[in-house]
Structure formats: C-alpha cells, structure tokens
C-alpha cells in the first residue's frame, strides 16, 4: 500500500536533533526497523523518522493499524500521550504537549456541551443521535494546571511559565528555549517584553537573552520603601558633630595633663567611652536604614 505522509502530523511533534537522527539511523542499519509504523488507514501516524530512513536505504518495515482513531484530534491525542512517556522529550516539549492536550480536550468538551444543548432543545440531527460524531473515549473534564504538571512530570510553576512562553513569546525566543540556549524561566521572563525587544534579545544570542531576563526580573521585584536620605544625612551629620566635639574635648584635656593629671585622665576615659557608644549607635542605625 502507499503510505501517506501528512506534513501536519510530521511537524506536530518537534523533530529529532541531528545527533538523535544519526543515532537512530545507525541503529536501524545495524538491527533493522524493529518497531512497526502506526497507520490510520493509509496515513502515517507514528514512525516518520523510521519510515524516512527505511526509504533512504531500501529497508523493510512493518506497519500496524490503529482502529480507534475517528478524527484527526484522536490522532493528535494519541501522539501526545506517546511522546509524553518518552525520556528523550525535553521539559519544555513535555509542557507544550500537555498544553496541546488540554486545548484539544477543552475544545472537545465545548462540542459535547453544544451537542447536549441541541439534544435538550430537540434540535439534534440524525447523525448526532446515532452517535457518529461522538469521540472514541469518555468525555474528559477540564484539566487543571496541577494535573498537567503531573502528566508532564513538571512542577506547576514550570507549566505556568511554559503557558506564558506559548502565549507571549516571539518565535525566536521559543526556538532558543527549544534549543536549550536559555532556560524555561529565562524564556518566560523575556516573553513579558514587547515582541520587538524579544527578537532583538534573541538576535544578540545567549548572553543578551540572559541579560534581558535579568532586567525583567529586577523590574518585577517589589520596590523597597525609599530611604529617608535627607533625614539620614542630617542624623549622621549631627552624630558626627557630637563625636568631633568629644574628640576636641579629649585633645584639649590631653594638652592640660600637666596641670591636673588624675582628673583629666578620668575625663579622657569618660569621653572616649562616650565616643565609642555614639559610634556603635550610629552604626546600628545605619544598618536599620539599609533594611528600610
């Protein structure tokens, strides 16, 4: 039979890297095509890389029909579920696949609800009543972010960041995170920038993307309460003046040591202690002001 390759399905899952494709080709050349290609009628659903390699080298392969598919949505769901279980799929790819599954199920749910409404209104057509357009699986409830995270083996925060990238990021930023140039968190931060700024950062490469992410994060940090700079300066100047005054008294006392040594020495000790206390208080208050 002639196998039909639909570009829509071939591109639905991110392609293998060059290294991964070369490794698969070496394996097939050494051991043959061990896994059967999955078909829906004459349409190739799973095994596009294996099919291409076998055609290139004239190698035999087996096929198997999946008879559960009733629509292209069913095919997409099956492909998603297959790839979510594969270790070679990156965190970002798993997140995107999980989001695609959620969108498909949400759209399906809307169709089902519309069908139920038509039935309750008595406007359902014969095909609907016969169930010809019903999905092959039981209707699924809306998937929460936590459920998506569990299925994709990610944290809920990672799923949230991937949602933001999926919805807001320029194509260049998406390609950068797919290629591992930047992390998911950095890409999510950059996605908050206007699209032209995202593209400019991506054009600048890894370092520029990281700097852009850093700028976004810093701009989102909760601003600290403004420091009372004027009051702080006045306070510091006043305390410094007190300390300077004490130092002047110490110097004056030292100059008079010859006249009344015991009394002056006691005065010097007292003034020195006062100065030390003032300096400690000033240092403590400066630290408090830094915290504000």
Short mmCIF file of C-alpha atoms in Angstrom, two decimals:
data_model
loop_
_atom_site.label_atom_id
_atom_site.label_comp_id
_atom_site.label_asym_id
_atom_site.label_seq_id
_atom_site.Cartn_x
_atom_site.Cartn_y
_atom_site.Cartn_z
CA UNK A 1 0.00 0.00 0.00
CA UNK A 2 1.05 3.61 -0.49
CA UNK A 3 1.74 5.34 2.79
CA UNK A 4 0.61 8.96 3.02
CA UNK A 5 2.84 11.32 4.98
CA UNK A 6 0.96 14.40 6.18
CA UNK A 7 3.22 17.33 6.98
CA UNK A 8 0.75 18.37 9.67
CA UNK A 9 1.45 15.16 11.58
CA UNK A 10 5.15 15.05 10.77
CA UNK A 11 5.60 18.53 12.25
CA UNK A 12 3.20 18.06 15.17
CA UNK A 13 5.99 16.76 17.41
CA UNK A 14 9.35 18.54 17.50
CA UNK A 15 11.79 16.76 15.16
CA UNK A 16 14.83 14.83 16.35
CA UNK A 17 18.10 16.69 16.60
CA UNK A 18 20.76 15.84 14.04
CA UNK A 19 22.61 13.69 16.59
CA UNK A 20 19.44 11.84 17.58
CA UNK A 21 18.55 11.19 13.95
CA UNK A 22 22.05 9.89 13.20
CA UNK A 23 21.88 7.55 16.21
CA UNK A 24 18.50 6.20 15.05
CA UNK A 25 19.83 5.68 11.53
CA UNK A 26 22.85 3.74 12.82
CA UNK A 27 20.57 1.58 14.96
CA UNK A 28 18.24 0.75 12.05
CA UNK A 29 21.15 -0.02 9.73
CA UNK A 30 22.61 -2.36 12.35
CA UNK A 31 19.43 -4.03 13.64
CA UNK A 32 16.70 -3.25 11.13
CA UNK A 33 13.43 -1.40 11.80
CA UNK A 34 12.27 -3.25 14.91
CA UNK A 35 9.18 -1.13 15.74
CA UNK A 36 6.16 -1.19 13.43
CA UNK A 37 4.94 2.05 11.89
CA UNK A 38 1.50 3.11 13.11
CA UNK A 39 -1.08 3.91 10.44
CA UNK A 40 -4.60 5.31 10.34
CA UNK A 41 -5.84 3.94 7.08
CA UNK A 42 -3.03 4.87 4.72
CA UNK A 43 -1.91 7.88 6.82
CA UNK A 44 1.35 7.54 8.73
CA UNK A 45 0.79 8.47 12.37
CA UNK A 46 3.94 7.32 14.17
CA UNK A 47 7.37 6.46 12.78
CA UNK A 48 8.12 9.29 10.37
CA UNK A 49 11.87 9.17 11.05
CA UNK A 50 11.99 5.37 10.75
CA UNK A 51 9.97 5.50 7.54
CA UNK A 52 12.31 8.07 6.03
CA UNK A 53 15.43 6.09 6.96
CA UNK A 54 13.98 2.83 5.62
CA UNK A 55 13.05 4.51 2.35
CA UNK A 56 16.51 6.05 2.05
CA UNK A 57 18.27 2.70 2.43
CA UNK A 58 15.62 0.42 0.90
CA UNK A 59 15.00 -1.43 4.17
CA UNK A 60 11.83 -3.40 5.02
CA UNK A 61 9.46 -2.36 7.80
CA UNK A 62 6.19 -3.50 9.38
CA UNK A 63 3.02 -1.50 9.87
CA UNK A 64 0.09 -1.70 12.29
CA UNK A 65 -3.35 -0.10 12.07
CA UNK A 66 -4.86 1.82 14.97
CA UNK A 67 -8.59 1.32 14.57
CA UNK A 68 -9.60 3.55 17.49
CA UNK A 69 -8.99 6.82 15.66
CA UNK A 70 -12.14 8.55 14.48
CA UNK A 71 -10.76 12.04 13.85
CA UNK A 72 -7.51 13.91 13.49
CA UNK A 73 -7.98 15.11 17.08
CA UNK A 74 -7.82 11.48 18.21
CA UNK A 75 -4.58 11.08 16.29
CA UNK A 76 -3.12 14.18 17.94
CA UNK A 77 -4.11 12.99 21.43
CA UNK A 78 -2.53 9.59 20.80
CA UNK A 79 0.69 11.19 19.53
CA UNK A 80 0.83 13.45 22.58
CA UNK A 81 0.35 10.58 25.00
CA UNK A 82 3.05 8.53 23.26
CA UNK A 83 5.62 11.32 23.40
CA UNK A 84 4.85 12.36 26.98
CA UNK A 85 6.10 8.94 28.03
CA UNK A 86 9.41 9.19 26.20
CA UNK A 87 12.53 10.11 28.15
CA UNK A 88 14.15 11.92 25.22
CA UNK A 89 11.47 14.65 25.28
CA UNK A 90 12.67 17.85 26.98
CA UNK A 91 10.84 19.58 29.83
CA UNK A 92 9.72 22.37 27.51
CA UNK A 93 8.45 19.92 24.90
CA UNK A 94 6.52 17.95 27.52
CA UNK A 95 4.93 21.15 28.77
CA UNK A 96 3.88 22.18 25.26
CA UNK A 97 2.45 18.72 24.57
CA UNK A 98 0.47 18.78 27.83
CA UNK A 99 -0.95 22.20 26.93
CA UNK A 100 -1.93 20.92 23.48
CA UNK A 101 -3.74 18.02 25.08
CA UNK A 102 -5.59 20.40 27.40
CA UNK A 103 -6.67 22.57 24.46
CA UNK A 104 -7.91 19.59 22.45
CA UNK A 105 -9.91 18.24 25.38
CA UNK A 106 -11.30 21.70 26.15
CA UNK A 107 -12.46 22.12 22.54
CA UNK A 108 -13.94 18.63 22.60
CA UNK A 109 -15.77 19.44 25.81
CA UNK A 110 -17.32 22.50 24.18
CA UNK A 111 -18.53 20.38 21.28
CA UNK A 112 -20.02 17.85 23.68
CA UNK A 113 -21.78 20.56 25.67
CA UNK A 114 -23.17 22.07 22.47
CA UNK A 115 -24.42 18.62 21.45
CA UNK A 116 -26.11 18.12 24.82
CA UNK A 117 -27.75 21.52 24.47
CA UNK A 118 -29.06 20.64 21.00
CA UNK A 119 -30.43 17.37 22.34
CA UNK A 120 -32.17 19.14 25.20
CA UNK A 121 -33.61 21.65 22.71
CA UNK A 122 -34.72 18.86 20.37
CA UNK A 123 -32.58 20.19 17.52
CA UNK A 124 -30.05 17.32 17.34
CA UNK A 125 -29.81 15.80 13.84
CA UNK A 126 -29.96 12.12 12.99
CA UNK A 127 -26.18 11.76 12.83
CA UNK A 128 -25.82 13.22 16.30
CA UNK A 129 -28.48 10.89 17.71
CA UNK A 130 -26.73 7.91 16.15
CA UNK A 131 -23.51 8.93 17.82
CA UNK A 132 -21.50 9.02 14.59
CA UNK A 133 -19.62 12.15 15.64
CA UNK A 134 -19.00 11.11 19.24
CA UNK A 135 -15.39 10.77 20.43
CA UNK A 136 -13.90 7.29 20.95
CA UNK A 137 -13.14 7.98 24.60
CA UNK A 138 -15.25 9.14 27.52
CA UNK A 139 -15.63 12.94 27.78
CA UNK A 140 -12.80 14.34 29.89
CA UNK A 141 -13.24 17.11 32.47
CA UNK A 142 -11.14 20.25 32.24
CA UNK A 143 -7.53 19.54 33.15
CA UNK A 144 -6.10 21.67 35.94
CA UNK A 145 -2.58 23.03 35.92
CA UNK A 146 -1.63 20.61 38.70
CA UNK A 147 -2.89 17.67 36.64
CA UNK A 148 -0.99 18.92 33.61
CA UNK A 149 2.14 19.18 35.71
CA UNK A 150 1.80 15.61 36.96
CA UNK A 151 1.24 14.24 33.47
CA UNK A 152 4.15 16.19 32.02
CA UNK A 153 6.38 15.39 35.04
CA UNK A 154 6.88 19.10 35.70
CA UNK A 155 6.15 21.50 38.54
CA UNK A 156 3.06 23.69 38.41
CA UNK A 157 5.31 26.76 38.19
CA UNK A 158 7.08 25.27 35.15
CA UNK A 159 3.73 24.65 33.48
CA UNK A 160 2.74 28.24 34.19
CA UNK A 161 5.97 29.54 32.66
CA UNK A 162 5.54 27.33 29.59
CA UNK A 163 1.98 28.65 29.22
CA UNK A 164 3.38 32.20 29.23
CA UNK A 165 6.03 31.32 26.64
CA UNK A 166 3.45 29.55 24.50
CA UNK A 167 1.10 32.55 24.61
CA UNK A 168 3.50 35.52 24.52
CA UNK A 169 6.98 34.59 23.33
CA UNK A 170 8.28 35.56 19.91
CA UNK A 171 9.19 32.65 17.64
CA UNK A 172 12.90 33.40 18.10
CA UNK A 173 12.62 33.07 21.88
CA UNK A 174 10.68 29.80 21.54
CA UNK A 175 13.42 28.42 19.30
CA UNK A 176 16.05 29.49 21.83
CA UNK A 177 14.39 27.61 24.68
CA UNK A 178 13.77 24.57 22.46
CA UNK A 179 17.46 24.51 21.57
CA UNK A 180 18.46 24.81 25.21
CA UNK A 181 20.07 28.22 24.71
CA UNK A 182 18.15 29.61 27.69
CA UNK A 183 16.15 28.06 30.50
CA UNK A 184 12.37 27.91 30.70
CA UNK A 185 12.35 30.52 33.48
CA UNK A 186 14.52 32.92 31.48
CA UNK A 187 12.37 32.50 28.38
CA UNK A 188 9.22 33.14 30.43
CA UNK A 189 10.75 36.37 31.74
CA UNK A 190 11.79 37.53 28.25
CA UNK A 191 8.27 36.71 27.00
CA UNK A 192 6.96 39.63 29.07
CA UNK A 193 8.87 42.10 26.88
CA UNK A 194 7.40 43.69 23.74
CA UNK A 195 7.87 41.43 20.72
CA UNK A 196 10.49 43.64 19.05
CA UNK A 197 12.58 43.64 22.22
CA UNK A 198 12.29 39.85 22.43
CA UNK A 199 13.55 39.49 18.88
CA UNK A 200 16.41 41.89 19.48
CA UNK A 201 17.46 39.92 22.57
CA UNK A 202 17.26 36.63 20.67
CA UNK A 203 19.37 38.10 17.86
CA UNK A 204 22.00 39.01 20.45
CA UNK A 205 22.37 35.38 21.49
CA UNK A 206 22.55 33.62 24.84
CA UNK A 207 24.16 36.43 26.84
CA UNK A 208 21.74 39.08 25.63
CA UNK A 209 18.75 36.84 26.35
CA UNK A 210 20.02 36.26 29.88
CA UNK A 211 20.52 39.98 30.41
CA UNK A 212 17.02 40.69 29.11
CA UNK A 213 15.58 38.11 31.52
CA UNK A 214 17.54 39.67 34.38
CA UNK A 215 16.19 43.15 33.57
CA UNK A 216 12.61 41.87 33.54
CA UNK A 217 13.04 40.07 36.86
CA UNK A 218 14.59 43.11 38.51
CA UNK A 219 11.78 45.33 37.28
CA UNK A 220 9.23 43.00 38.89
CA UNK A 221 10.84 42.90 42.31
CA UNK A 222 8.84 44.63 44.99
CA UNK A 223 10.33 48.09 45.34
CA UNK A 224 11.83 48.85 48.70
CA UNK A 225 10.49 51.76 50.69
CA UNK A 226 12.51 54.84 49.74
CA UNK A 227 15.28 55.58 52.17
CA UNK A 228 14.83 58.82 54.10
CA UNK A 229 18.12 60.08 52.71
CA UNK A 230 17.76 63.67 53.89
CA UNK A 231 16.87 62.62 57.41
CA UNK A 232 19.65 60.06 57.38
CA UNK A 233 22.22 62.67 56.36
CA UNK A 234 21.01 65.10 59.00
CA UNK A 235 21.18 62.42 61.64
CA UNK A 236 24.62 61.28 60.58
CA UNK A 237 25.95 64.82 60.40
CA UNK A 238 24.56 65.57 63.86
CA UNK A 239 26.18 62.45 65.33
CA UNK A 240 29.45 63.09 63.58
CA UNK A 241 29.44 66.60 65.01
CA UNK A 242 28.90 65.19 68.50
CA UNK A 243 31.77 62.78 68.05
CA UNK A 244 34.02 65.52 66.69
CA UNK A 245 33.11 67.67 69.67
CA UNK A 246 34.06 64.87 72.05
CA UNK A 247 37.36 64.36 70.19
CA UNK A 248 38.12 68.06 70.56
CA UNK A 249 37.48 67.82 74.28
CA UNK A 250 39.84 64.84 74.50
CA UNK A 251 42.58 66.75 72.72
CA UNK A 252 42.07 69.76 74.92
CA UNK A 253 42.21 67.57 78.02
CA UNK A 254 45.42 65.94 76.83
CA UNK A 255 47.01 69.35 76.39
CA UNK A 256 46.20 70.14 80.02
CA UNK A 257 47.50 66.88 81.50
CA UNK A 258 50.43 68.61 83.09
CA UNK A 259 48.19 70.82 85.26
CA UNK A 260 45.73 68.22 86.74
CA UNK A 261 46.69 64.78 85.50
CA UNK A 262 44.41 62.49 87.59
CA UNK A 263 41.21 64.46 86.94
CA UNK A 264 42.00 64.95 83.27
CA UNK A 265 42.76 61.26 82.78
CA UNK A 266 39.35 60.38 84.23
CA UNK A 267 37.75 62.90 81.89
CA UNK A 268 39.58 61.42 78.89
CA UNK A 269 38.41 57.88 79.74
CA UNK A 270 34.81 59.07 80.10
CA UNK A 271 34.85 60.97 76.80
CA UNK A 272 36.42 58.04 74.98
CA UNK A 273 33.68 55.71 76.22
CA UNK A 274 31.01 58.19 75.15
CA UNK A 275 32.56 58.37 71.69
CA UNK A 276 32.62 54.57 71.38
CA UNK A 277 28.96 54.40 72.43
CA UNK A 278 27.98 57.06 69.90
CA UNK A 279 29.83 55.29 67.09
CA UNK A 280 28.13 51.96 67.93
CA UNK A 281 24.71 53.61 67.98
CA UNK A 282 25.41 55.31 64.65
CA UNK A 283 26.48 52.02 63.04
CA UNK A 284 23.35 50.25 64.31
CA UNK A 285 21.05 52.97 62.98
CA UNK A 286 22.76 52.92 59.61
CA UNK A 287 22.05 49.20 59.35
CA UNK A 288 18.40 49.78 60.21
CA UNK A 289 18.13 52.41 57.49
CA UNK A 290 19.63 49.99 54.93
CA UNK A 291 16.91 47.49 55.69
CA UNK A 292 14.12 50.00 55.03
#
